[in-house]
PDB file of N, CA and C in Angstrom:
ATOM      1  N   MET P 159       3.239  -3.159 -17.529  1.00  0.00           N
ATOM      2  CA  MET P 159       1.944  -3.285 -16.899  1.00  0.00           C
ATOM      3  C   MET P 159       1.375  -1.888 -16.684  1.00  0.00           C
ATOM      4  N   SER P 160       0.234  -1.653 -17.249  1.00  0.00           N
ATOM      5  CA  SER P 160      -0.422  -0.369 -17.083  1.00  0.00           C
ATOM      6  C   SER P 160      -1.432  -0.472 -15.956  1.00  0.00           C
ATOM      7  N   ILE P 161      -1.403   0.509 -15.080  1.00  0.00           N
ATOM      8  CA  ILE P 161      -2.292   0.499 -13.927  1.00  0.00           C
ATOM      9  C   ILE P 161      -2.916   1.885 -13.802  1.00  0.00           C
ATOM     10  N   SER P 162      -4.164   1.912 -13.407  1.00  0.00           N
ATOM     11  CA  SER P 162      -4.824   3.196 -13.220  1.00  0.00           C
ATOM     12  C   SER P 162      -5.360   3.292 -11.800  1.00  0.00           C
ATOM     13  N   PHE P 163      -4.611   3.972 -10.956  1.00  0.00           N
ATOM     14  CA  PHE P 163      -5.068   4.125  -9.578  1.00  0.00           C
ATOM     15  C   PHE P 163      -6.351   4.950  -9.532  1.00  0.00           C
ATOM     16  N   ILE P 164      -6.569   5.791 -10.536  1.00  0.00           N
ATOM     17  CA  ILE P 164      -7.766   6.632 -10.559  1.00  0.00           C
ATOM     18  C   ILE P 164      -9.017   5.768 -10.578  1.00  0.00           C
ATOM     19  N   ASP P 165      -8.969   4.660 -11.275  1.00  0.00           N
ATOM     20  CA  ASP P 165     -10.118   3.759 -11.358  1.00  0.00           C
ATOM     21  C   ASP P 165     -10.192   2.781 -10.193  1.00  0.00           C
ATOM     22  N   GLU P 166      -9.047   2.418  -9.621  1.00  0.00           N
ATOM     23  CA  GLU P 166      -8.997   1.325  -8.663  1.00  0.00           C
ATOM     24  C   GLU P 166      -8.886   1.738  -7.198  1.00  0.00           C
ATOM     25  N   ALA P 167      -8.240   2.843  -6.908  1.00  0.00           N
ATOM     26  CA  ALA P 167      -7.903   3.188  -5.524  1.00  0.00           C
ATOM     27  C   ALA P 167      -9.104   3.778  -4.776  1.00  0.00           C
ATOM     28  N   PRO P 168      -9.193   3.479  -3.475  1.00  0.00           N
ATOM     29  CA  PRO P 168     -10.200   4.161  -2.658  1.00  0.00           C
ATOM     30  C   PRO P 168      -9.805   5.628  -2.505  1.00  0.00           C
ATOM     31  N   GLN P 169     -10.760   6.465  -2.183  1.00  0.00           N
ATOM     32  CA  GLN P 169     -10.519   7.912  -2.136  1.00  0.00           C
ATOM     33  C   GLN P 169      -9.378   8.293  -1.205  1.00  0.00           C
ATOM     34  N   ILE P 170      -9.262   7.609  -0.071  1.00  0.00           N
ATOM     35  CA  ILE P 170      -8.228   7.956   0.913  1.00  0.00           C
ATOM     36  C   ILE P 170      -6.812   7.732   0.358  1.00  0.00           C
ATOM     37  N   ILE P 171      -6.680   6.862  -0.603  1.00  0.00           N
ATOM     38  CA  ILE P 171      -5.383   6.647  -1.257  1.00  0.00           C
ATOM     39  C   ILE P 171      -5.256   7.547  -2.482  1.00  0.00           C
ATOM     40  N   LYS P 172      -6.344   7.736  -3.225  1.00  0.00           N
ATOM     41  CA  LYS P 172      -6.316   8.638  -4.386  1.00  0.00           C
ATOM     42  C   LYS P 172      -5.851  10.031  -3.987  1.00  0.00           C
ATOM     43  N   ASP P 173      -6.388  10.533  -2.881  1.00  0.00           N
ATOM     44  CA  ASP P 173      -6.027  11.880  -2.443  1.00  0.00           C
ATOM     45  C   ASP P 173      -4.514  12.011  -2.269  1.00  0.00           C
ATOM     46  N   TYR P 174      -3.901  11.001  -1.662  1.00  0.00           N
ATOM     47  CA  TYR P 174      -2.452  11.010  -1.458  1.00  0.00           C
ATOM     48  C   TYR P 174      -1.711  10.955  -2.794  1.00  0.00           C
ATOM     49  N   LEU P 175      -2.154  10.105  -3.689  1.00  0.00           N
ATOM     50  CA  LEU P 175      -1.466   9.957  -4.970  1.00  0.00           C
ATOM     51  C   LEU P 175      -1.590  11.215  -5.825  1.00  0.00           C
ATOM     52  N   PHE P 176      -2.763  11.860  -5.790  1.00  0.00           N
ATOM     53  CA  PHE P 176      -2.905  13.141  -6.498  1.00  0.00           C
ATOM     54  C   PHE P 176      -1.967  14.186  -5.902  1.00  0.00           C
ATOM     55  N   TYR P 177      -1.867  14.203  -4.588  1.00  0.00           N
ATOM     56  CA  TYR P 177      -0.953  15.116  -3.894  1.00  0.00           C
ATOM     57  C   TYR P 177       0.490  14.863  -4.337  1.00  0.00           C
ATOM     58  N   MET P 178       0.889  13.607  -4.375  1.00  0.00           N
ATOM     59  CA  MET P 178       2.257  13.268  -4.765  1.00  0.00           C
ATOM     60  C   MET P 178       2.548  13.710  -6.196  1.00  0.00           C
ATOM     61  N   GLN P 179       1.556  13.555  -7.067  1.00  0.00           N
ATOM     62  CA  GLN P 179       1.765  13.888  -8.467  1.00  0.00           C
ATOM     63  C   GLN P 179       1.710  15.396  -8.713  1.00  0.00           C
ATOM     64  N   THR P 180       0.733  16.074  -8.127  1.00  0.00           N
ATOM     65  CA  THR P 180       0.544  17.485  -8.447  1.00  0.00           C
ATOM     66  C   THR P 180       1.346  18.423  -7.556  1.00  0.00           C
ATOM     67  N   VAL P 181       1.383  18.168  -6.276  1.00  0.00           N
ATOM     68  CA  VAL P 181       2.083  19.064  -5.356  1.00  0.00           C
ATOM     69  C   VAL P 181       3.570  18.724  -5.275  1.00  0.00           C
ATOM     70  N   LYS P 182       3.863  17.441  -5.116  1.00  0.00           N
ATOM     71  CA  LYS P 182       5.262  17.011  -4.979  1.00  0.00           C
ATOM     72  C   LYS P 182       5.967  16.821  -6.319  1.00  0.00           C
ATOM     73  N   GLY P 183       5.197  16.792  -7.421  1.00  0.00           N
ATOM     74  CA  GLY P 183       5.790  16.695  -8.751  1.00  0.00           C
ATOM     75  C   GLY P 183       6.390  15.344  -9.087  1.00  0.00           C
ATOM     76  N   LYS P 184       5.899  14.290  -8.461  1.00  0.00           N
ATOM     77  CA  LYS P 184       6.401  12.944  -8.760  1.00  0.00           C
ATOM     78  C   LYS P 184       5.909  12.502 -10.138  1.00  0.00           C
ATOM     79  N   SER P 185       6.712  11.708 -10.813  1.00  0.00           N
ATOM     80  CA  SER P 185       6.344  11.220 -12.140  1.00  0.00           C
ATOM     81  C   SER P 185       5.189  10.224 -12.052  1.00  0.00           C
ATOM     82  N   GLN P 186       4.512  10.034 -13.182  1.00  0.00           N
ATOM     83  CA  GLN P 186       3.407   9.072 -13.228  1.00  0.00           C
ATOM     84  C   GLN P 186       3.900   7.675 -12.841  1.00  0.00           C
ATOM     85  N   LYS P 187       5.084   7.304 -13.306  1.00  0.00           N
ATOM     86  CA  LYS P 187       5.642   5.983 -12.982  1.00  0.00           C
ATOM     87  C   LYS P 187       5.843   5.834 -11.474  1.00  0.00           C
ATOM     88  N   THR P 188       6.382   6.860 -10.843  1.00  0.00           N
ATOM     89  CA  THR P 188       6.609   6.822  -9.394  1.00  0.00           C
ATOM     90  C   THR P 188       5.279   6.716  -8.652  1.00  0.00           C
ATOM     91  N   VAL P 189       4.308   7.503  -9.060  1.00  0.00           N
ATOM     92  CA  VAL P 189       2.992   7.473  -8.420  1.00  0.00           C
ATOM     93  C   VAL P 189       2.352   6.099  -8.588  1.00  0.00           C
ATOM     94  N   ASP P 190       2.478   5.513  -9.768  1.00  0.00           N
ATOM     95  CA  ASP P 190       1.941   4.162  -9.997  1.00  0.00           C
ATOM     96  C   ASP P 190       2.614   3.151  -9.072  1.00  0.00           C
ATOM     97  N   GLU P 191       3.917   3.270  -8.883  1.00  0.00           N
ATOM     98  CA  GLU P 191       4.638   2.360  -7.991  1.00  0.00           C
ATOM     99  C   GLU P 191       4.202   2.550  -6.539  1.00  0.00           C
ATOM    100  N   TYR P 192       3.980   3.789  -6.124  1.00  0.00           N
ATOM    101  CA  TYR P 192       3.467   4.049  -4.774  1.00  0.00           C
ATOM    102  C   TYR P 192       2.110   3.371  -4.593  1.00  0.00           C
ATOM    103  N   TYR P 193       1.271   3.493  -5.614  1.00  0.00           N
ATOM    104  CA  TYR P 193      -0.047   2.854  -5.529  1.00  0.00           C
ATOM    105  C   TYR P 193       0.092   1.338  -5.393  1.00  0.00           C
ATOM    106  N   ILE P 194       0.934   0.738  -6.198  1.00  0.00           N
ATOM    107  CA  ILE P 194       1.131  -0.711  -6.130  1.00  0.00           C
ATOM    108  C   ILE P 194       1.627  -1.106  -4.743  1.00  0.00           C
ATOM    109  N   ASP P 195       2.542  -0.325  -4.174  1.00  0.00           N
ATOM    110  CA  ASP P 195       3.053  -0.611  -2.828  1.00  0.00           C
ATOM    111  C   ASP P 195       1.940  -0.521  -1.790  1.00  0.00           C
ATOM    112  N   LEU P 196       1.138   0.528  -1.863  1.00  0.00           N
ATOM    113  CA  LEU P 196       0.045   0.696  -0.898  1.00  0.00           C
ATOM    114  C   LEU P 196      -1.024  -0.381  -1.079  1.00  0.00           C
ATOM    115  N   ARG P 197      -1.305  -0.719  -2.324  1.00  0.00           N
ATOM    116  CA  ARG P 197      -2.281  -1.779  -2.591  1.00  0.00           C
ATOM    117  C   ARG P 197      -1.792  -3.099  -2.005  1.00  0.00           C
ATOM    118  N   THR P 198      -0.527  -3.418  -2.188  1.00  0.00           N
ATOM    119  CA  THR P 198       0.042  -4.651  -1.636  1.00  0.00           C
ATOM    120  C   THR P 198      -0.051  -4.641  -0.117  1.00  0.00           C
ATOM    121  N   PHE P 199       0.274  -3.506   0.495  1.00  0.00           N
ATOM    122  CA  PHE P 199       0.215  -3.396   1.946  1.00  0.00           C
ATOM    123  C   PHE P 199      -1.209  -3.615   2.461  1.00  0.00           C
ATOM    124  N   PHE P 200      -2.183  -2.956   1.876  1.00  0.00           N
ATOM    125  CA  PHE P 200      -3.550  -3.099   2.381  1.00  0.00           C
ATOM    126  C   PHE P 200      -4.152  -4.460   2.054  1.00  0.00           C
ATOM    127  N   ARG P 201      -3.716  -5.096   0.984  1.00  0.00           N
ATOM    128  CA  ARG P 201      -4.118  -6.492   0.750  1.00  0.00           C
ATOM    129  C   ARG P 201      -3.592  -7.370   1.883  1.00  0.00           C
ATOM    130  N   PHE P 202      -2.323  -7.147   2.245  1.00  0.00           N
ATOM    131  CA  PHE P 202      -1.709  -7.889   3.344  1.00  0.00           C
ATOM    132  C   PHE P 202      -2.489  -7.668   4.641  1.00  0.00           C
ATOM    133  N   ILE P 203      -2.804  -6.417   4.948  1.00  0.00           N
ATOM    134  CA  ILE P 203      -3.539  -6.084   6.169  1.00  0.00           C
ATOM    135  C   ILE P 203      -4.892  -6.798   6.183  1.00  0.00           C
ATOM    136  N   LYS P 204      -5.603  -6.748   5.089  1.00  0.00           N
ATOM    137  CA  LYS P 204      -6.926  -7.381   5.036  1.00  0.00           C
ATOM    138  C   LYS P 204      -6.827  -8.886   5.237  1.00  0.00           C
ATOM    139  N   LEU P 205      -5.813  -9.499   4.666  1.00  0.00           N
ATOM    140  CA  LEU P 205      -5.611 -10.934   4.828  1.00  0.00           C
ATOM    141  C   LEU P 205      -5.225 -11.266   6.264  1.00  0.00           C
ATOM    142  N   GLN P 206      -4.288 -10.515   6.823  1.00  0.00           N
ATOM    143  CA  GLN P 206      -3.831 -10.745   8.199  1.00  0.00           C
ATOM    144  C   GLN P 206      -4.940 -10.573   9.224  1.00  0.00           C
ATOM    145  N   ARG P 207      -5.817  -9.639   8.969  1.00  0.00           N
ATOM    146  CA  ARG P 207      -6.885  -9.330   9.935  1.00  0.00           C
ATOM    147  C   ARG P 207      -8.138 -10.169   9.728  1.00  0.00           C
ATOM    148  N   GLY P 208      -8.106 -11.050   8.749  1.00  0.00           N
ATOM    149  CA  GLY P 208      -9.273 -11.887   8.498  1.00  0.00           C
ATOM    150  C   GLY P 208     -10.438 -11.132   7.870  1.00  0.00           C
ATOM    151  N   LEU P 209     -10.144 -10.057   7.161  1.00  0.00           N
ATOM    152  CA  LEU P 209     -11.190  -9.274   6.512  1.00  0.00           C
ATOM    153  C   LEU P 209     -11.585  -9.857   5.164  1.00  0.00           C
ATOM    154  N   VAL P 210     -10.819 -10.835   4.725  1.00  0.00           N
ATOM    155  CA  VAL P 210     -11.129 -11.614   3.525  1.00  0.00           C
ATOM    156  C   VAL P 210     -10.881 -13.080   3.871  1.00  0.00           C
ATOM    157  N   PRO P 211     -11.497 -14.015   3.148  1.00  0.00           N
ATOM    158  CA  PRO P 211     -11.254 -15.428   3.440  1.00  0.00           C
ATOM    159  C   PRO P 211      -9.769 -15.783   3.322  1.00  0.00           C
ATOM    160  N   ASN P 212      -9.300 -16.674   4.188  1.00  0.00           N
ATOM    161  CA  ASN P 212      -7.892 -17.084   4.202  1.00  0.00           C
ATOM    162  C   ASN P 212      -7.406 -17.635   2.871  1.00  0.00           C
ATOM    163  N   ASP P 213      -8.310 -18.228   2.105  1.00  0.00           N
ATOM    164  CA  ASP P 213      -7.907 -18.826   0.831  1.00  0.00           C
ATOM    165  C   ASP P 213      -8.029 -17.849  -0.339  1.00  0.00           C
ATOM    166  N   SER P 214      -8.208 -16.569  -0.033  1.00  0.00           N
ATOM    167  CA  SER P 214      -8.312 -15.560  -1.094  1.00  0.00           C
ATOM    168  C   SER P 214      -7.012 -15.482  -1.878  1.00  0.00           C
ATOM    169  N   GLU P 215      -7.136 -15.364  -3.179  1.00  0.00           N
ATOM    170  CA  GLU P 215      -5.970 -15.148  -4.037  1.00  0.00           C
ATOM    171  C   GLU P 215      -5.463 -13.728  -3.774  1.00  0.00           C
ATOM    172  N   PHE P 216      -4.230 -13.610  -3.322  1.00  0.00           N
ATOM    173  CA  PHE P 216      -3.684 -12.316  -2.890  1.00  0.00           C
ATOM    174  C   PHE P 216      -3.889 -11.227  -3.938  1.00  0.00           C
ATOM    175  N   GLU P 217      -3.592 -11.539  -5.186  1.00  0.00           N
ATOM    176  CA  GLU P 217      -3.665 -10.546  -6.259  1.00  0.00           C
ATOM    177  C   GLU P 217      -5.095 -10.111  -6.567  1.00  0.00           C
ATOM    178  N   ASN P 218      -6.074 -10.841  -6.063  1.00  0.00           N
ATOM    179  CA  ASN P 218      -7.474 -10.503  -6.327  1.00  0.00           C
ATOM    180  C   ASN P 218      -8.158  -9.808  -5.152  1.00  0.00           C
ATOM    181  N   ILE P 219      -7.433  -9.564  -4.077  1.00  0.00           N
ATOM    182  CA  ILE P 219      -8.032  -8.898  -2.919  1.00  0.00           C
ATOM    183  C   ILE P 219      -8.234  -7.420  -3.264  1.00  0.00           C
ATOM    184  N   SER P 220      -9.470  -6.983  -3.184  1.00  0.00           N
ATOM    185  CA  SER P 220      -9.805  -5.599  -3.471  1.00  0.00           C
ATOM    186  C   SER P 220      -9.492  -4.719  -2.263  1.00  0.00           C
ATOM    187  N   ILE P 221      -9.007  -3.523  -2.536  1.00  0.00           N
ATOM    188  CA  ILE P 221      -8.797  -2.568  -1.447  1.00  0.00           C
ATOM    189  C   ILE P 221      -9.772  -1.398  -1.569  1.00  0.00           C
ATOM    190  N   SER P 222     -10.785  -1.545  -2.398  1.00  0.00           N
ATOM    191  CA  SER P 222     -11.730  -0.451  -2.633  1.00  0.00           C
ATOM    192  C   SER P 222     -12.465  -0.017  -1.368  1.00  0.00           C
ATOM    193  N   ASP P 223     -12.508  -0.891  -0.376  1.00  0.00           N
ATOM    194  CA  ASP P 223     -13.218  -0.571   0.862  1.00  0.00           C
ATOM    195  C   ASP P 223     -12.298  -0.030   1.964  1.00  0.00           C
ATOM    196  N   VAL P 224     -11.030   0.176   1.653  1.00  0.00           N
ATOM    197  CA  VAL P 224     -10.107   0.736   2.646  1.00  0.00           C
ATOM    198  C   VAL P 224     -10.556   2.161   2.953  1.00  0.00           C
ATOM    199  N   ASP P 225     -10.728   2.439   4.243  1.00  0.00           N
ATOM    200  CA  ASP P 225     -11.166   3.759   4.664  1.00  0.00           C
ATOM    201  C   ASP P 225     -10.337   4.221   5.853  1.00  0.00           C
ATOM    202  N   LEU P 226     -10.633   5.425   6.309  1.00  0.00           N
ATOM    203  CA  LEU P 226      -9.863   6.016   7.400  1.00  0.00           C
ATOM    204  C   LEU P 226      -9.939   5.172   8.668  1.00  0.00           C
ATOM    205  N   GLU P 227     -11.065   4.548   8.921  1.00  0.00           N
ATOM    206  CA  GLU P 227     -11.203   3.716  10.121  1.00  0.00           C
ATOM    207  C   GLU P 227     -10.211   2.559  10.107  1.00  0.00           C
ATOM    208  N   LEU P 228     -10.041   1.898   8.967  1.00  0.00           N
ATOM    209  CA  LEU P 228      -9.065   0.814   8.856  1.00  0.00           C
ATOM    210  C   LEU P 228      -7.647   1.379   8.971  1.00  0.00           C
ATOM    211  N   VAL P 229      -7.378   2.465   8.283  1.00  0.00           N
ATOM    212  CA  VAL P 229      -6.045   3.053   8.287  1.00  0.00           C
ATOM    213  C   VAL P 229      -5.629   3.432   9.707  1.00  0.00           C
ATOM    214  N   LYS P 230      -6.556   3.941  10.495  1.00  0.00           N
ATOM    215  CA  LYS P 230      -6.255   4.348  11.874  1.00  0.00           C
ATOM    216  C   LYS P 230      -5.822   3.175  12.752  1.00  0.00           C
ATOM    217  N   THR P 231      -6.177   1.964  12.372  1.00  0.00           N
ATOM    218  CA  THR P 231      -5.840   0.795  13.191  1.00  0.00           C
ATOM    219  C   THR P 231      -4.465   0.223  12.877  1.00  0.00           C
ATOM    220  N   VAL P 232      -3.822   0.717  11.824  1.00  0.00           N
ATOM    221  CA  VAL P 232      -2.512   0.202  11.416  1.00  0.00           C
ATOM    222  C   VAL P 232      -1.457   0.624  12.438  1.00  0.00           C
ATOM    223  N   THR P 233      -0.637  -0.350  12.828  1.00  0.00           N
ATOM    224  CA  THR P 233       0.420  -0.098  13.807  1.00  0.00           C
ATOM    225  C   THR P 233       1.797  -0.256  13.158  1.00  0.00           C
ATOM    226  N   LEU P 234       2.801   0.179  13.872  1.00  0.00           N
ATOM    227  CA  LEU P 234       4.171   0.000  13.409  1.00  0.00           C
ATOM    228  C   LEU P 234       4.488  -1.485  13.288  1.00  0.00           C
ATOM    229  N   ASN P 235       3.957  -2.286  14.187  1.00  0.00           N
ATOM    230  CA  ASN P 235       4.167  -3.721  14.111  1.00  0.00           C
ATOM    231  C   ASN P 235       3.578  -4.304  12.823  1.00  0.00           C
ATOM    232  N   ASP P 236       2.441  -3.773  12.363  1.00  0.00           N
ATOM    233  CA  ASP P 236       1.869  -4.218  11.085  1.00  0.00           C
ATOM    234  C   ASP P 236       2.857  -3.961   9.956  1.00  0.00           C
ATOM    235  N   ALA P 237       3.511  -2.806   9.997  1.00  0.00           N
ATOM    236  CA  ALA P 237       4.495  -2.477   8.967  1.00  0.00           C
ATOM    237  C   ALA P 237       5.684  -3.442   9.028  1.00  0.00           C
ATOM    238  N   TYR P 238       6.138  -3.770  10.241  1.00  0.00           N
ATOM    239  CA  TYR P 238       7.238  -4.726  10.381  1.00  0.00           C
ATOM    240  C   TYR P 238       6.846  -6.098   9.844  1.00  0.00           C
ATOM    241  N   GLU P 239       5.642  -6.530  10.153  1.00  0.00           N
ATOM    242  CA  GLU P 239       5.170  -7.827   9.660  1.00  0.00           C
ATOM    243  C   GLU P 239       5.073  -7.822   8.140  1.00  0.00           C
ATOM    244  N   PHE P 240       4.626  -6.705   7.582  1.00  0.00           N
ATOM    245  CA  PHE P 240       4.544  -6.579   6.130  1.00  0.00           C
ATOM    246  C   PHE P 240       5.932  -6.662   5.505  1.00  0.00           C
ATOM    247  N   MET P 241       6.893  -5.963   6.087  1.00  0.00           N
ATOM    248  CA  MET P 241       8.251  -5.998   5.542  1.00  0.00           C
ATOM    249  C   MET P 241       8.821  -7.415   5.594  1.00  0.00           C
ATOM    250  N   ASN P 242       8.532  -8.129   6.662  1.00  0.00           N
ATOM    251  CA  ASN P 242       8.954  -9.521   6.771  1.00  0.00           C
ATOM    252  C   ASN P 242       8.269 -10.369   5.699  1.00  0.00           C
ATOM    253  N   TYR P 243       6.987 -10.136   5.501  1.00  0.00           N
ATOM    254  CA  TYR P 243       6.215 -10.877   4.492  1.00  0.00           C
ATOM    255  C   TYR P 243       6.788 -10.665   3.093  1.00  0.00           C
ATOM    256  N   ILE P 244       7.070  -9.406   2.725  1.00  0.00           N
ATOM    257  CA  ILE P 244       7.546  -9.172   1.363  1.00  0.00           C
ATOM    258  C   ILE P 244       8.960  -9.695   1.153  1.00  0.00           C
ATOM    259  N   GLN P 245       9.711  -9.819   2.234  1.00  0.00           N
ATOM    260  CA  GLN P 245      11.045 -10.399   2.116  1.00  0.00           C
ATOM    261  C   GLN P 245      10.961 -11.920   2.012  1.00  0.00           C
ATOM    262  N   ARG P 246      10.245 -12.541   2.915  1.00  0.00           N
ATOM    263  CA  ARG P 246      10.217 -14.004   2.988  1.00  0.00           C
ATOM    264  C   ARG P 246       9.295 -14.656   1.962  1.00  0.00           C
ATOM    265  N   GLU P 247       8.103 -14.110   1.812  1.00  0.00           N
ATOM    266  CA  GLU P 247       7.110 -14.747   0.946  1.00  0.00           C
ATOM    267  C   GLU P 247       7.166 -14.254  -0.494  1.00  0.00           C
ATOM    268  N   ARG P 248       7.403 -12.982  -0.665  1.00  0.00           N
ATOM    269  CA  ARG P 248       7.395 -12.404  -2.015  1.00  0.00           C
ATOM    270  C   ARG P 248       8.796 -12.241  -2.586  1.00  0.00           C
ATOM    271  N   LYS P 249       9.807 -12.510  -1.749  1.00  0.00           N
ATOM    272  CA  LYS P 249      11.212 -12.480  -2.177  1.00  0.00           C
ATOM    273  C   LYS P 249      11.635 -11.126  -2.744  1.00  0.00           C
ATOM    274  N   ASN P 250      11.108 -10.034  -2.188  1.00  0.00           N
ATOM    275  CA  ASN P 250      11.508  -8.692  -2.621  1.00  0.00           C
ATOM    276  C   ASN P 250      12.943  -8.419  -2.210  1.00  0.00           C
ATOM    277  N   GLN P 251      13.680  -7.801  -3.097  1.00  0.00           N
ATOM    278  CA  GLN P 251      15.067  -7.443  -2.840  1.00  0.00           C
ATOM    279  C   GLN P 251      15.124  -6.188  -1.959  1.00  0.00           C
ATOM    280  N   ASN P 252      16.310  -5.883  -1.446  1.00  0.00           N
ATOM    281  CA  ASN P 252      16.505  -4.738  -0.556  1.00  0.00           C
ATOM    282  C   ASN P 252      15.982  -3.431  -1.145  1.00  0.00           C
ATOM    283  N   VAL P 253      16.294  -3.166  -2.403  1.00  0.00           N
ATOM    284  CA  VAL P 253      15.888  -1.900  -3.018  1.00  0.00           C
ATOM    285  C   VAL P 253      14.363  -1.820  -3.127  1.00  0.00           C
ATOM    286  N   THR P 254      13.712  -2.916  -3.417  1.00  0.00           N
ATOM    287  CA  THR P 254      12.248  -2.936  -3.513  1.00  0.00           C
ATOM    288  C   THR P 254      11.624  -2.738  -2.136  1.00  0.00           C
ATOM    289  N   ARG P 255      12.185  -3.396  -1.142  1.00  0.00           N
ATOM    290  CA  ARG P 255      11.674  -3.225   0.228  1.00  0.00           C
ATOM    291  C   ARG P 255      11.878  -1.782   0.706  1.00  0.00           C
ATOM    292  N   ALA P 256      12.982  -1.189   0.340  1.00  0.00           N
ATOM    293  CA  ALA P 256      13.241   0.199   0.732  1.00  0.00           C
ATOM    294  C   ALA P 256      12.208   1.134   0.112  1.00  0.00           C
ATOM    295  N   ARG P 257      11.854   0.900  -1.149  1.00  0.00           N
ATOM    296  CA  ARG P 257      10.838   1.730  -1.794  1.00  0.00           C
ATOM    297  C   ARG P 257       9.477   1.541  -1.132  1.00  0.00           C
ATOM    298  N   LYS P 258       9.129   0.288  -0.818  1.00  0.00           N
ATOM    299  CA  LYS P 258       7.856   0.024  -0.143  1.00  0.00           C
ATOM    300  C   LYS P 258       7.816   0.703   1.223  1.00  0.00           C
ATOM    301  N   CYS P 259       8.913   0.651   1.931  1.00  0.00           N
ATOM    302  CA  CYS P 259       9.007   1.319   3.228  1.00  0.00           C
ATOM    303  C   CYS P 259       8.820   2.823   3.050  1.00  0.00           C
ATOM    304  N   SER P 260       9.455   3.396   2.052  1.00  0.00           N
ATOM    305  CA  SER P 260       9.328   4.818   1.766  1.00  0.00           C
ATOM    306  C   SER P 260       7.893   5.178   1.382  1.00  0.00           C
ATOM    307  N   SER P 261       7.248   4.321   0.600  1.00  0.00           N
ATOM    308  CA  SER P 261       5.854   4.551   0.204  1.00  0.00           C
ATOM    309  C   SER P 261       4.940   4.595   1.425  1.00  0.00           C
ATOM    310  N   LEU P 262       5.119   3.631   2.315  1.00  0.00           N
ATOM    311  CA  LEU P 262       4.292   3.587   3.533  1.00  0.00           C
ATOM    312  C   LEU P 262       4.561   4.791   4.430  1.00  0.00           C
ATOM    313  N   LYS P 263       5.827   5.097   4.623  1.00  0.00           N
ATOM    314  CA  LYS P 263       6.194   6.226   5.472  1.00  0.00           C
ATOM    315  C   LYS P 263       5.613   7.523   4.919  1.00  0.00           C
ATOM    316  N   GLY P 264       5.743   7.720   3.622  1.00  0.00           N
ATOM    317  CA  GLY P 264       5.211   8.926   3.000  1.00  0.00           C
ATOM    318  C   GLY P 264       3.704   9.022   3.146  1.00  0.00           C
ATOM    319  N   TYR P 265       3.023   7.900   2.972  1.00  0.00           N
ATOM    320  CA  TYR P 265       1.565   7.884   3.078  1.00  0.00           C
ATOM    321  C   TYR P 265       1.105   8.228   4.490  1.00  0.00           C
ATOM    322  N   PHE P 266       1.688   7.582   5.467  1.00  0.00           N
ATOM    323  CA  PHE P 266       1.257   7.827   6.846  1.00  0.00           C
ATOM    324  C   PHE P 266       1.691   9.206   7.343  1.00  0.00           C
ATOM    325  N   ASN P 267       2.808   9.719   6.849  1.00  0.00           N
ATOM    326  CA  ASN P 267       3.194  11.095   7.175  1.00  0.00           C
ATOM    327  C   ASN P 267       2.212  12.090   6.551  1.00  0.00           C
ATOM    328  N   TYR P 268       1.791  11.817   5.327  1.00  0.00           N
ATOM    329  CA  TYR P 268       0.801  12.665   4.659  1.00  0.00           C
ATOM    330  C   TYR P 268      -0.490  12.717   5.470  1.00  0.00           C
ATOM    331  N   LEU P 269      -0.936  11.582   5.958  1.00  0.00           N
ATOM    332  CA  LEU P 269      -2.181  11.533   6.739  1.00  0.00           C
ATOM    333  C   LEU P 269      -2.058  12.268   8.059  1.00  0.00           C
ATOM    334  N   ALA P 270      -0.841  12.375   8.579  1.00  0.00           N
ATOM    335  CA  ALA P 270      -0.622  13.012   9.883  1.00  0.00           C
ATOM    336  C   ALA P 270      -0.517  14.527   9.791  1.00  0.00           C
ATOM    337  N   ILE P 271      -0.509  15.065   8.573  1.00  0.00           N
ATOM    338  CA  ILE P 271      -0.376  16.522   8.395  1.00  0.00           C
ATOM    339  C   ILE P 271      -1.569  17.243   9.009  1.00  0.00           C
TER     340      ILE P 271
END
């Protein structure tokens, strides 16, 4: 599956992914996986918060409108709920959940710099 975060990601996520690729030297594959993890997380947040209709197809929820104001409202409890969701509903294995956790942690640490 080929994905282009450059075309799809909102600026607040693009900036982080460019940083990961250019400054941290992460591979394109790793950066693409980080984007997929962040996209999944913000789709979850939008659905949980009622920012999209409840019957929205998860894979079709756009995150193009994710901005700093939304990101600032994310809590640790949101992350816990997301981890529960990907385990129970999406059946992610331990290694996949660990990567998603690392992606989120890295993103929010980057924003706190």
